[in-house]
mmCIF file of C-alpha atoms in Angstrom:
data_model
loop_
_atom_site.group_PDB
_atom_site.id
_atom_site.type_symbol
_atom_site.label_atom_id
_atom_site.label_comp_id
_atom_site.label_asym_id
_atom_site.label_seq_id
_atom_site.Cartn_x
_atom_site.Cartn_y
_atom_site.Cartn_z
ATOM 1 C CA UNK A 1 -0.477 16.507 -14.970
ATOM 2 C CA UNK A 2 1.929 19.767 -14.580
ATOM 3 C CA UNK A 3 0.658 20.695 -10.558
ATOM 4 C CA UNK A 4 2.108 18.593 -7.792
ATOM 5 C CA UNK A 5 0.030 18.650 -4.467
ATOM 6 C CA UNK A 6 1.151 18.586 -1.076
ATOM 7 C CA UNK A 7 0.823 15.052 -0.528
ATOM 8 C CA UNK A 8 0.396 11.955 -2.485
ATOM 9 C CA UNK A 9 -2.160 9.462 -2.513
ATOM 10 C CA UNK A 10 -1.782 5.413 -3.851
ATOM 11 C CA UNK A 11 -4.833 4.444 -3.522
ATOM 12 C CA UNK A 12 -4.775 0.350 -2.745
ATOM 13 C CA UNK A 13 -8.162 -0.857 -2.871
ATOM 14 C CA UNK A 14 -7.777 -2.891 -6.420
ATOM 15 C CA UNK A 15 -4.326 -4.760 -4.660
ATOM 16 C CA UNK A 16 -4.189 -4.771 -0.994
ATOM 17 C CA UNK A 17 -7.877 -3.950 -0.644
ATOM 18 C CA UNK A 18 -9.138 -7.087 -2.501
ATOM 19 C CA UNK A 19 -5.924 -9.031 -1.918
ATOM 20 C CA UNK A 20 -8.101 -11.579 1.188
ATOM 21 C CA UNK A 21 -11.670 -10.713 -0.191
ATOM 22 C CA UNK A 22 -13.310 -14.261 -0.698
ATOM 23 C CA UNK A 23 -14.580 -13.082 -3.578
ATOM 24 C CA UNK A 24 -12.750 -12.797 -6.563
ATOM 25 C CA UNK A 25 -14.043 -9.788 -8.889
ATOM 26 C CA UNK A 26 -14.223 -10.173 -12.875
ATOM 27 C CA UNK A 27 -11.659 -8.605 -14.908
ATOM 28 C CA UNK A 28 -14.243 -5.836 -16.236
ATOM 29 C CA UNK A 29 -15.238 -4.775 -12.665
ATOM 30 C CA UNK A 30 -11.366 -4.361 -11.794
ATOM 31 C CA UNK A 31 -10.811 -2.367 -14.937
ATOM 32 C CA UNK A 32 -13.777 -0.296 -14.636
ATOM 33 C CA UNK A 33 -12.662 0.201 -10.218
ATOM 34 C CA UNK A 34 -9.623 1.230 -11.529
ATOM 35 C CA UNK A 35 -11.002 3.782 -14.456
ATOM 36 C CA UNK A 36 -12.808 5.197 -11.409
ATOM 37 C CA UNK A 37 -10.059 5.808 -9.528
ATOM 38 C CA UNK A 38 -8.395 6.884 -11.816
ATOM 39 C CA UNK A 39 -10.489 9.922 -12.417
ATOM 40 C CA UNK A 40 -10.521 10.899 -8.838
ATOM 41 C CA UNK A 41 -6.936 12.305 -9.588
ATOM 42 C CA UNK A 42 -4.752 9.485 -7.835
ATOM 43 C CA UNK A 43 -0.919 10.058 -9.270
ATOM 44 C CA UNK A 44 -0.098 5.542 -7.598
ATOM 45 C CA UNK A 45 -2.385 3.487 -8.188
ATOM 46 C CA UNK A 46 -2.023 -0.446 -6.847
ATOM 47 C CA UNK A 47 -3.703 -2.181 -10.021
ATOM 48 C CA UNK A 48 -2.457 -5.971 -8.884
ATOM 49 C CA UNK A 49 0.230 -8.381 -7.785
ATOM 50 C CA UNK A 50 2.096 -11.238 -9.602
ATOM 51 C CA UNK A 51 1.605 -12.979 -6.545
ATOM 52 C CA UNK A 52 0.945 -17.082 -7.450
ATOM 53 C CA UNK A 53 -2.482 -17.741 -8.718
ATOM 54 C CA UNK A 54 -2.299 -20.701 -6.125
ATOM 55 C CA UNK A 55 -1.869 -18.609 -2.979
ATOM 56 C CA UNK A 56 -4.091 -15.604 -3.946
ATOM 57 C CA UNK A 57 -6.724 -16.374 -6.411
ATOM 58 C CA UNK A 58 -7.664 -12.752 -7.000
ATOM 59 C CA UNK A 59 -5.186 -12.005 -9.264
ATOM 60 C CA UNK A 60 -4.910 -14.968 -11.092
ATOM 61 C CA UNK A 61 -5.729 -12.335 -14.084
ATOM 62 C CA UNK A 62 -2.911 -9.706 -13.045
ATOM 63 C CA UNK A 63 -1.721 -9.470 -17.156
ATOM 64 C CA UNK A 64 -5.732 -9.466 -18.478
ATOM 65 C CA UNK A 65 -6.188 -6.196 -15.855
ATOM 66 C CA UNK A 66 -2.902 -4.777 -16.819
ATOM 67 C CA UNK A 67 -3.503 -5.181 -20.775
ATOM 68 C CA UNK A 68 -7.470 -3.503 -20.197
ATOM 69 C CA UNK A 69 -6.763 -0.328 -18.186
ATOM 70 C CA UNK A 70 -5.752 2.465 -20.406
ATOM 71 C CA UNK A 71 -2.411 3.804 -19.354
ATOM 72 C CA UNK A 72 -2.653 7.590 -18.139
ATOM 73 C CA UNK A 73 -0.141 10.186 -18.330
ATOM 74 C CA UNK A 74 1.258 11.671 -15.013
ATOM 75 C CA UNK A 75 -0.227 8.057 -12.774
ATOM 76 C CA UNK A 76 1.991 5.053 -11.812
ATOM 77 C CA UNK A 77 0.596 1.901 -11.616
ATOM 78 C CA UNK A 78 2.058 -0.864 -8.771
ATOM 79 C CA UNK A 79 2.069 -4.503 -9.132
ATOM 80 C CA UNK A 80 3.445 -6.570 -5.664
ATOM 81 C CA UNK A 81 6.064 -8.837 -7.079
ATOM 82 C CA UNK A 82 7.545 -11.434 -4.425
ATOM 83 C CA UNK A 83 9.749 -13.374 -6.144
ATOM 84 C CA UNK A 84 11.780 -13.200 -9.284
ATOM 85 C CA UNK A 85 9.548 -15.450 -11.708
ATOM 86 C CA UNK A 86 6.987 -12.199 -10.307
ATOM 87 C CA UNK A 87 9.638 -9.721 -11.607
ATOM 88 C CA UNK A 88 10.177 -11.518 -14.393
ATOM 89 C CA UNK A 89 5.988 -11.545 -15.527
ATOM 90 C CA UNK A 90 5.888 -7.755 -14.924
ATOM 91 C CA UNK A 91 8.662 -7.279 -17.510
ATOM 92 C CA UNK A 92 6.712 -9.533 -19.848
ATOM 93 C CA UNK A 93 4.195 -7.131 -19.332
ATOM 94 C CA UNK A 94 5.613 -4.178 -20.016
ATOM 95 C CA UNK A 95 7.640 -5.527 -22.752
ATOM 96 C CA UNK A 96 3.993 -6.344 -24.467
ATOM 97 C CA UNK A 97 3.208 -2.550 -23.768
ATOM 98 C CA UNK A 98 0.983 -2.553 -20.537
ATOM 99 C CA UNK A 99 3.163 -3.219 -17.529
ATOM 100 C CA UNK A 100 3.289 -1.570 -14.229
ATOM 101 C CA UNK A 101 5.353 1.162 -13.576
ATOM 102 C CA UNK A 102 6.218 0.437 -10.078
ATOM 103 C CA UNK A 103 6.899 -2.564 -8.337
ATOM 104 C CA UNK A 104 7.342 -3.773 -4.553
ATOM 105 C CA UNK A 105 9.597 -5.778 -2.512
ATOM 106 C CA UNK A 106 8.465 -7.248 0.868
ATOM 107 C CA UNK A 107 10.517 -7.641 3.892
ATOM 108 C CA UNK A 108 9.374 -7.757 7.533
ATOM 109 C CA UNK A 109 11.592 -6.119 10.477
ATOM 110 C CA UNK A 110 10.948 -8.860 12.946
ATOM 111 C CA UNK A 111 12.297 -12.192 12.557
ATOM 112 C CA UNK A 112 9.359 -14.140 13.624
ATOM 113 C CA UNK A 113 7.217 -12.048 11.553
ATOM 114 C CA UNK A 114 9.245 -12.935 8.617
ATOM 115 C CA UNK A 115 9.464 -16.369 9.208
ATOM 116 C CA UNK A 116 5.334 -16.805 9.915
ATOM 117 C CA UNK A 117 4.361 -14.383 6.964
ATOM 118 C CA UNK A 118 7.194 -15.449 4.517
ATOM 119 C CA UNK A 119 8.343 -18.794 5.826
ATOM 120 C CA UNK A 120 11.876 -17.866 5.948
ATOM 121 C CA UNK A 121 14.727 -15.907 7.334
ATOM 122 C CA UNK A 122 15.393 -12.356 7.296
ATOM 123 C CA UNK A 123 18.654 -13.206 5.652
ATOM 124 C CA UNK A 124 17.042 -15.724 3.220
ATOM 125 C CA UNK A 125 14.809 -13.006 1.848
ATOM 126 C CA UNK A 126 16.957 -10.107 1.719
ATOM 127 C CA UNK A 127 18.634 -12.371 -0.524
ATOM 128 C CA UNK A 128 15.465 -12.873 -2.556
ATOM 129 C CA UNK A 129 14.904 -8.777 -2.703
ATOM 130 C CA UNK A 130 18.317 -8.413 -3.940
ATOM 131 C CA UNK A 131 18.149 -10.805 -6.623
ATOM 132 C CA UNK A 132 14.655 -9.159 -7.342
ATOM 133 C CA UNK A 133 15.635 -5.484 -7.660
ATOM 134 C CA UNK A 134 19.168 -6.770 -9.786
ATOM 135 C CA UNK A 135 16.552 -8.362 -11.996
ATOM 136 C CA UNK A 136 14.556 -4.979 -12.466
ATOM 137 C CA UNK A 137 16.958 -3.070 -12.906
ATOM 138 C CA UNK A 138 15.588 0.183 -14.098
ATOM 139 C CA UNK A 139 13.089 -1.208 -16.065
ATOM 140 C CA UNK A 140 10.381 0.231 -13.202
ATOM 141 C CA UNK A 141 10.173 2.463 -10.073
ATOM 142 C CA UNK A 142 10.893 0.112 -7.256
ATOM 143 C CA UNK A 143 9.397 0.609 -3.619
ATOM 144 C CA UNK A 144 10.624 -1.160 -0.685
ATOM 145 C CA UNK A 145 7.881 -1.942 1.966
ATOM 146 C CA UNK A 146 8.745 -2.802 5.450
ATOM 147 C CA UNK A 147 6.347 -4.917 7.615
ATOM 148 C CA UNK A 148 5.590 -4.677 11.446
ATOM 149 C CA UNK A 149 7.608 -1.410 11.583
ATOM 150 C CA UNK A 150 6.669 -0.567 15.170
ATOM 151 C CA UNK A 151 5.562 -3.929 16.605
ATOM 152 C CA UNK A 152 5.513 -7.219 15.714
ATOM 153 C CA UNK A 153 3.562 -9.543 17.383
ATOM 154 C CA UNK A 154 5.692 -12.597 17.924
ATOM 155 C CA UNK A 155 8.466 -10.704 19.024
ATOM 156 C CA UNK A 156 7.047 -7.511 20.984
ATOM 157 C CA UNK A 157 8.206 -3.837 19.938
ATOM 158 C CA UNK A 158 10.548 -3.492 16.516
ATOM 159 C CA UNK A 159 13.656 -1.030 17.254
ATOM 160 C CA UNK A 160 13.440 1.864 15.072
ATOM 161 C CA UNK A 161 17.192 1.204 14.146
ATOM 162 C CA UNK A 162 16.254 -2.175 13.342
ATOM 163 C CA UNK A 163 13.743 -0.128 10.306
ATOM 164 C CA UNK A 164 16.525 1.963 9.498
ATOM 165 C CA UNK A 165 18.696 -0.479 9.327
ATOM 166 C CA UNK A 166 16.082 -2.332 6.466
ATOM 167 C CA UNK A 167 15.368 1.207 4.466
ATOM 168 C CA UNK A 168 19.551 1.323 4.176
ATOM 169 C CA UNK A 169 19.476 -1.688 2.916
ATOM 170 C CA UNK A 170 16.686 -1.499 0.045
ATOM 171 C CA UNK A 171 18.437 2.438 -0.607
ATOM 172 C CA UNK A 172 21.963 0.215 -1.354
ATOM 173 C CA UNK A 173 19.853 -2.248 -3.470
ATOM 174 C CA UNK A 174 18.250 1.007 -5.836
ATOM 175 C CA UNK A 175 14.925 0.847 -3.885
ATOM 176 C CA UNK A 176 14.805 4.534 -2.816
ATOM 177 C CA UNK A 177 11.230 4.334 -2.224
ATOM 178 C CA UNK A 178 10.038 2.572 0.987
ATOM 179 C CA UNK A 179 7.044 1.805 2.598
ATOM 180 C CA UNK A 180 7.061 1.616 6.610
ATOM 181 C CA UNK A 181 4.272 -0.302 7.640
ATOM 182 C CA UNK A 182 2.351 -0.493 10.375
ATOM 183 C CA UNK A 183 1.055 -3.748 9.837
ATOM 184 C CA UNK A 184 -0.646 -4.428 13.414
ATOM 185 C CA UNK A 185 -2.284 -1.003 13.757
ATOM 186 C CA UNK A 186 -0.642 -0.333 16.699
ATOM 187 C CA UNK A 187 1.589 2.712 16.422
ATOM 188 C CA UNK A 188 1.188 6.054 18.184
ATOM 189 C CA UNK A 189 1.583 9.524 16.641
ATOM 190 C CA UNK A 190 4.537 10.181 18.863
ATOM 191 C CA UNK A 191 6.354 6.918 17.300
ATOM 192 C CA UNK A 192 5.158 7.907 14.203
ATOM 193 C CA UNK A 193 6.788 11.130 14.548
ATOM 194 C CA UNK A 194 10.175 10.005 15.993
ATOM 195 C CA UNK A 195 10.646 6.950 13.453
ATOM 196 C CA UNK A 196 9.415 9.204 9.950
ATOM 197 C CA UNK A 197 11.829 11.963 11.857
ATOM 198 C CA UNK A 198 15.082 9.510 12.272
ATOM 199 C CA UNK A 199 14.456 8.139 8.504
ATOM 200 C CA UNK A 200 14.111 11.064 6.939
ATOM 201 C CA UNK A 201 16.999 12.625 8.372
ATOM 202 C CA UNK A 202 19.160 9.750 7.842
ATOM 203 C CA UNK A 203 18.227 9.044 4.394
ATOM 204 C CA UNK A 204 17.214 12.094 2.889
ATOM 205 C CA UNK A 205 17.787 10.256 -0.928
ATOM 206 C CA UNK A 206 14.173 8.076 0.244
ATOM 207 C CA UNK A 207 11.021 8.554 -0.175
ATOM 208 C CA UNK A 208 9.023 7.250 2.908
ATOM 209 C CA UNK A 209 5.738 5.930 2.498
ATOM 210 C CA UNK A 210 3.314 5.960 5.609
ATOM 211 C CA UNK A 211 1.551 2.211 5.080
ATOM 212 C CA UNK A 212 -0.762 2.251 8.056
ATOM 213 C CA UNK A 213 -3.368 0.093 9.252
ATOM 214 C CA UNK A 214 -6.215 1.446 11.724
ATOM 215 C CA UNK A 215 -6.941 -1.550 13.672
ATOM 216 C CA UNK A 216 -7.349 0.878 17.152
ATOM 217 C CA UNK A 217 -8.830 3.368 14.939
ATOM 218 C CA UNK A 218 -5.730 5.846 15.125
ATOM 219 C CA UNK A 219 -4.663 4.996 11.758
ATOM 220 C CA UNK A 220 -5.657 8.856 10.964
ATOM 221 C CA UNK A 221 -4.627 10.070 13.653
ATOM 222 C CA UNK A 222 -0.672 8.726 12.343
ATOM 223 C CA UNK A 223 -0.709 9.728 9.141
ATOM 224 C CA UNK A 224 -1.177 13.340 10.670
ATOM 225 C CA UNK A 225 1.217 12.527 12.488
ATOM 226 C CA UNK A 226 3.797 11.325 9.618
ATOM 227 C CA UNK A 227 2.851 14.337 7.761
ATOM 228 C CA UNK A 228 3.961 16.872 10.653
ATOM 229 C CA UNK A 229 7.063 15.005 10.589
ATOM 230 C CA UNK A 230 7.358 15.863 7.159
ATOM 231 C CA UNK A 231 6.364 12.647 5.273
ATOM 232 C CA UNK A 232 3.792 13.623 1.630
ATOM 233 C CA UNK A 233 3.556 9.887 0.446
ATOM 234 C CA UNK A 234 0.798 7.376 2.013
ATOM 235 C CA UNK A 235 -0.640 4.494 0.900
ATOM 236 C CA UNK A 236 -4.652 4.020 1.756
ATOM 237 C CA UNK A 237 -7.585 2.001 0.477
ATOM 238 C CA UNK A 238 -11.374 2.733 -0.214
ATOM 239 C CA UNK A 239 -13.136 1.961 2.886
ATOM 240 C CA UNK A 240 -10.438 1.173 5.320
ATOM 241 C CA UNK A 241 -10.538 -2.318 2.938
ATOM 242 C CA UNK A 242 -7.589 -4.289 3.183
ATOM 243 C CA UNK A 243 -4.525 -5.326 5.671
ATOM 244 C CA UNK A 244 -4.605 -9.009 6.514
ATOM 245 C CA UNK A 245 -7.586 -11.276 6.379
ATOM 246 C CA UNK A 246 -10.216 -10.567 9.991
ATOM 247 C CA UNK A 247 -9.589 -14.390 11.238
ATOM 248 C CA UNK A 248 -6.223 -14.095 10.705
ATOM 249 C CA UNK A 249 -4.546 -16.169 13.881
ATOM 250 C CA UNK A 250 -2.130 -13.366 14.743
ATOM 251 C CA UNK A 251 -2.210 -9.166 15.491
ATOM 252 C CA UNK A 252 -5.833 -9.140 17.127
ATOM 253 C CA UNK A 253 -7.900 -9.336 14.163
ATOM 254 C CA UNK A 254 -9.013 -7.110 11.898
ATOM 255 C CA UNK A 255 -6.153 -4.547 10.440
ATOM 256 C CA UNK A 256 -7.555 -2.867 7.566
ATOM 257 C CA UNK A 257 -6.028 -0.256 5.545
ATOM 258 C CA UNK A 258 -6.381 3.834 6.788
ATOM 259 C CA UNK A 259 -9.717 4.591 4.797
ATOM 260 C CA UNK A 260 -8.462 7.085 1.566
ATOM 261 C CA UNK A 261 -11.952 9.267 1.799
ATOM 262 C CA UNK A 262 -11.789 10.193 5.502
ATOM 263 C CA UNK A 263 -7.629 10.632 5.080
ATOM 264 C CA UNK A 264 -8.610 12.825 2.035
ATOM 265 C CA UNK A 265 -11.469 14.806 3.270
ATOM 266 C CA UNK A 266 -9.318 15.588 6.547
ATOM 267 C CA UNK A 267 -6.260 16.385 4.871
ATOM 268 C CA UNK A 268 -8.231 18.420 2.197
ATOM 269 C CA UNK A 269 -10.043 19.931 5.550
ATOM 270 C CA UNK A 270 -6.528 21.087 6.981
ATOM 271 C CA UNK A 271 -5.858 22.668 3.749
ATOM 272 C CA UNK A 272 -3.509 20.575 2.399
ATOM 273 C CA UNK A 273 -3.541 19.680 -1.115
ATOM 274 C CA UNK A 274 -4.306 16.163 -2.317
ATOM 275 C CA UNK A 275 -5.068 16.258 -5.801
ATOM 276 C CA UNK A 276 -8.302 14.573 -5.225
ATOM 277 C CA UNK A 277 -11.931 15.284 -6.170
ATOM 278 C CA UNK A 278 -13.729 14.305 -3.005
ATOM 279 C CA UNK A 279 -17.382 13.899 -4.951
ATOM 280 C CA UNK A 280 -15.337 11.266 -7.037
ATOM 281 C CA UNK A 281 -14.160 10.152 -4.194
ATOM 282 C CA UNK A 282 -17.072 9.299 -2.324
ATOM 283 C CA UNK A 283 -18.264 8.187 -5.340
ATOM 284 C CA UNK A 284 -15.611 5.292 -5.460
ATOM 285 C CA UNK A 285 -15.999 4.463 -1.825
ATOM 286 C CA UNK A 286 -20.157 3.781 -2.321
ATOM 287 C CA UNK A 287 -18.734 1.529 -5.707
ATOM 288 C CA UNK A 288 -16.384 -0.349 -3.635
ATOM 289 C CA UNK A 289 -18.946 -0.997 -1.432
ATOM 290 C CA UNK A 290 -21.572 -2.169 -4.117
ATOM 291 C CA UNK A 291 -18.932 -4.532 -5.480
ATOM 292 C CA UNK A 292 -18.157 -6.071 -2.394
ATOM 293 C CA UNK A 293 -21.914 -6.379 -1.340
ATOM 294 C CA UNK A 294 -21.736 -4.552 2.281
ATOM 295 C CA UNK A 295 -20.886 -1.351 3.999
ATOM 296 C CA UNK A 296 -16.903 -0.647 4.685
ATOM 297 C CA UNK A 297 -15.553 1.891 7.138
ATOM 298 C CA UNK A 298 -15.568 5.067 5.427
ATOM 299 C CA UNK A 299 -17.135 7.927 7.468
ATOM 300 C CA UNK A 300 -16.765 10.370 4.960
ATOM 301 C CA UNK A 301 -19.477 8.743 2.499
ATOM 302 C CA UNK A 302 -21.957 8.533 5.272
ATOM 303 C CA UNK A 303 -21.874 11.987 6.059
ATOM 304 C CA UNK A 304 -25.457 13.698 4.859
ATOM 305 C CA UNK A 305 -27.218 10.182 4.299
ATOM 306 C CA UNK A 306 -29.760 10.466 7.554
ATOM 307 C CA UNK A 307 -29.838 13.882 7.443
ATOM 308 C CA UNK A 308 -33.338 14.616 6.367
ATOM 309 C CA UNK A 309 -34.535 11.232 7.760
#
């Protein structure tokens, strides 16, 4: 791949999209997802997480899907990693010639966020992501991803200096790419605009990543937003899949991912570039639906289906 577009796509559905699905999906039907997806023109890719087998089941077979998707020139593939025996299997991986090529770091910007999600402190795991990223050393692209950047909700609204303050800290650890996440869906295009505005200019080294949920159904509506304000890198996920499980006890429910073919066919509507073959696209979206046995909350893939009913 020689052409860069005007924005770039990871596309999350094989990771964060199936992360809480009750279901867990044979190997072949990840590999083949992921072949798909790969043809739509995505330059990130989540393929998996080393996350414990014991705590999510679904990716019990991270090395099997790693070792079966053929590697393709110009994409980077992400695997979570949140601890260092995690760090420690991706490098396995790629020493046996089919690791990731990215891997993420967790940390939350709220305290009690941090301490429900990840049962300990702030502190206590900004030690574990600076043991982590020591550990990779450049062995992979690292990306930083920052939870309940806007609100949390056991402690109410999250400073915007308090997310700066976090994307300094993963830029001094190496990690100059960094996810800002809007993990309750319930950011506004004008925060959107201020907070990508007051990290980009005081960190213009990073890459910022818009990680958005649509859980008010503005999760569009922000990534327009995060794009005005100058951002090209956001993560989505066929279908709007993903986010944290719907009976989840905290942050109102549901909080799936911004849906990749309505973000796509907007963007591509606006004329901006995304590298991405919308018929593929759609494509994906109705096999991400077949594989997960009902309809998601794409838009885009319904368009035309009544229309000579």
């Amino acid at each position: 791949m020689t052409d860069v577009p005007d924005v770039i796509f990871s596309e999350c559905f094989c990771r964060d999209g199936l992360q809480h699905e009750p279901a867990v999906l044979p190997v072949g039907a990840k590999v083949a997802m992921l072949n798909r997806i790969a043809d739509c023109g995505f330059r990130r890719i989540e393929i998996t997480s080393f996350a414990h087998p014991k705590y999510i089941p679904q990716f019990a077979d991270a090395e099997a899907v790693l070792a079966a998707v053929r590697p393709r020139p110009g994409v980077l593939f992400k695997a979570t990693c949140p601890n260092p025996a995690a760090v420690r299997r991706a490098q396995a991986a790629r020493a046996a010639g089919r690791g990731p090529e990215e891997i993420s770091f967790l940390v939350s910007a709220s305290e009690g966020h941090t301490q429900k999600n990840l049962r300990r402190s702030r502190e206590e795991q900004w030690a574990n992501v600076a043991e982590m990223a020591a550990l990779a050393g450049c062995d992979f692209t690292l990306v930083g991803s920052i939870s309940v950047a806007f609100d949390c909700p056991f402690d109410g609204p999250v400073p915007p200096e308090r997310v700066l303050e976090d994307a300094r800290r993963f830029v001094s650890l190496g990690v100059t790419r960094v996810s800002i996440g809007d993990t309750i869906g319930s950011a506004t295009p004008p925060r959107v605009h201020a907070l990508v505005a007051l990290l980009r200019d005081a960190l213009p080294e990073a890459t910022f990543i818009a990680h958005f949920h649509d859980s008010r159904g503005t999760g569009v509506a922000n990534c327009v937003a995060a794009l005005e304000a100058g951002l090209r890198h956001f993560d989505t996920a066929l279908g709007g899949t993903g986010g944290h499980p719907s009976g989840i006890a905290y942050g109102e429910g549901f909080t799936g991912n911004v849906c990749t073919e309505d973000l796509a066919t907007l963007f591509a509507a606006m004329g901006v570039d995304t590298g991405l073959d919308l018929d593929r696209l759609r494509a994906a979206g109705r096999e991400a639906e077949r594989l997960l046995g009902r309809p998601l909350y794409s838009r885009a893939i319904r368009v035309g289906e009544t229309a000579h009913a």
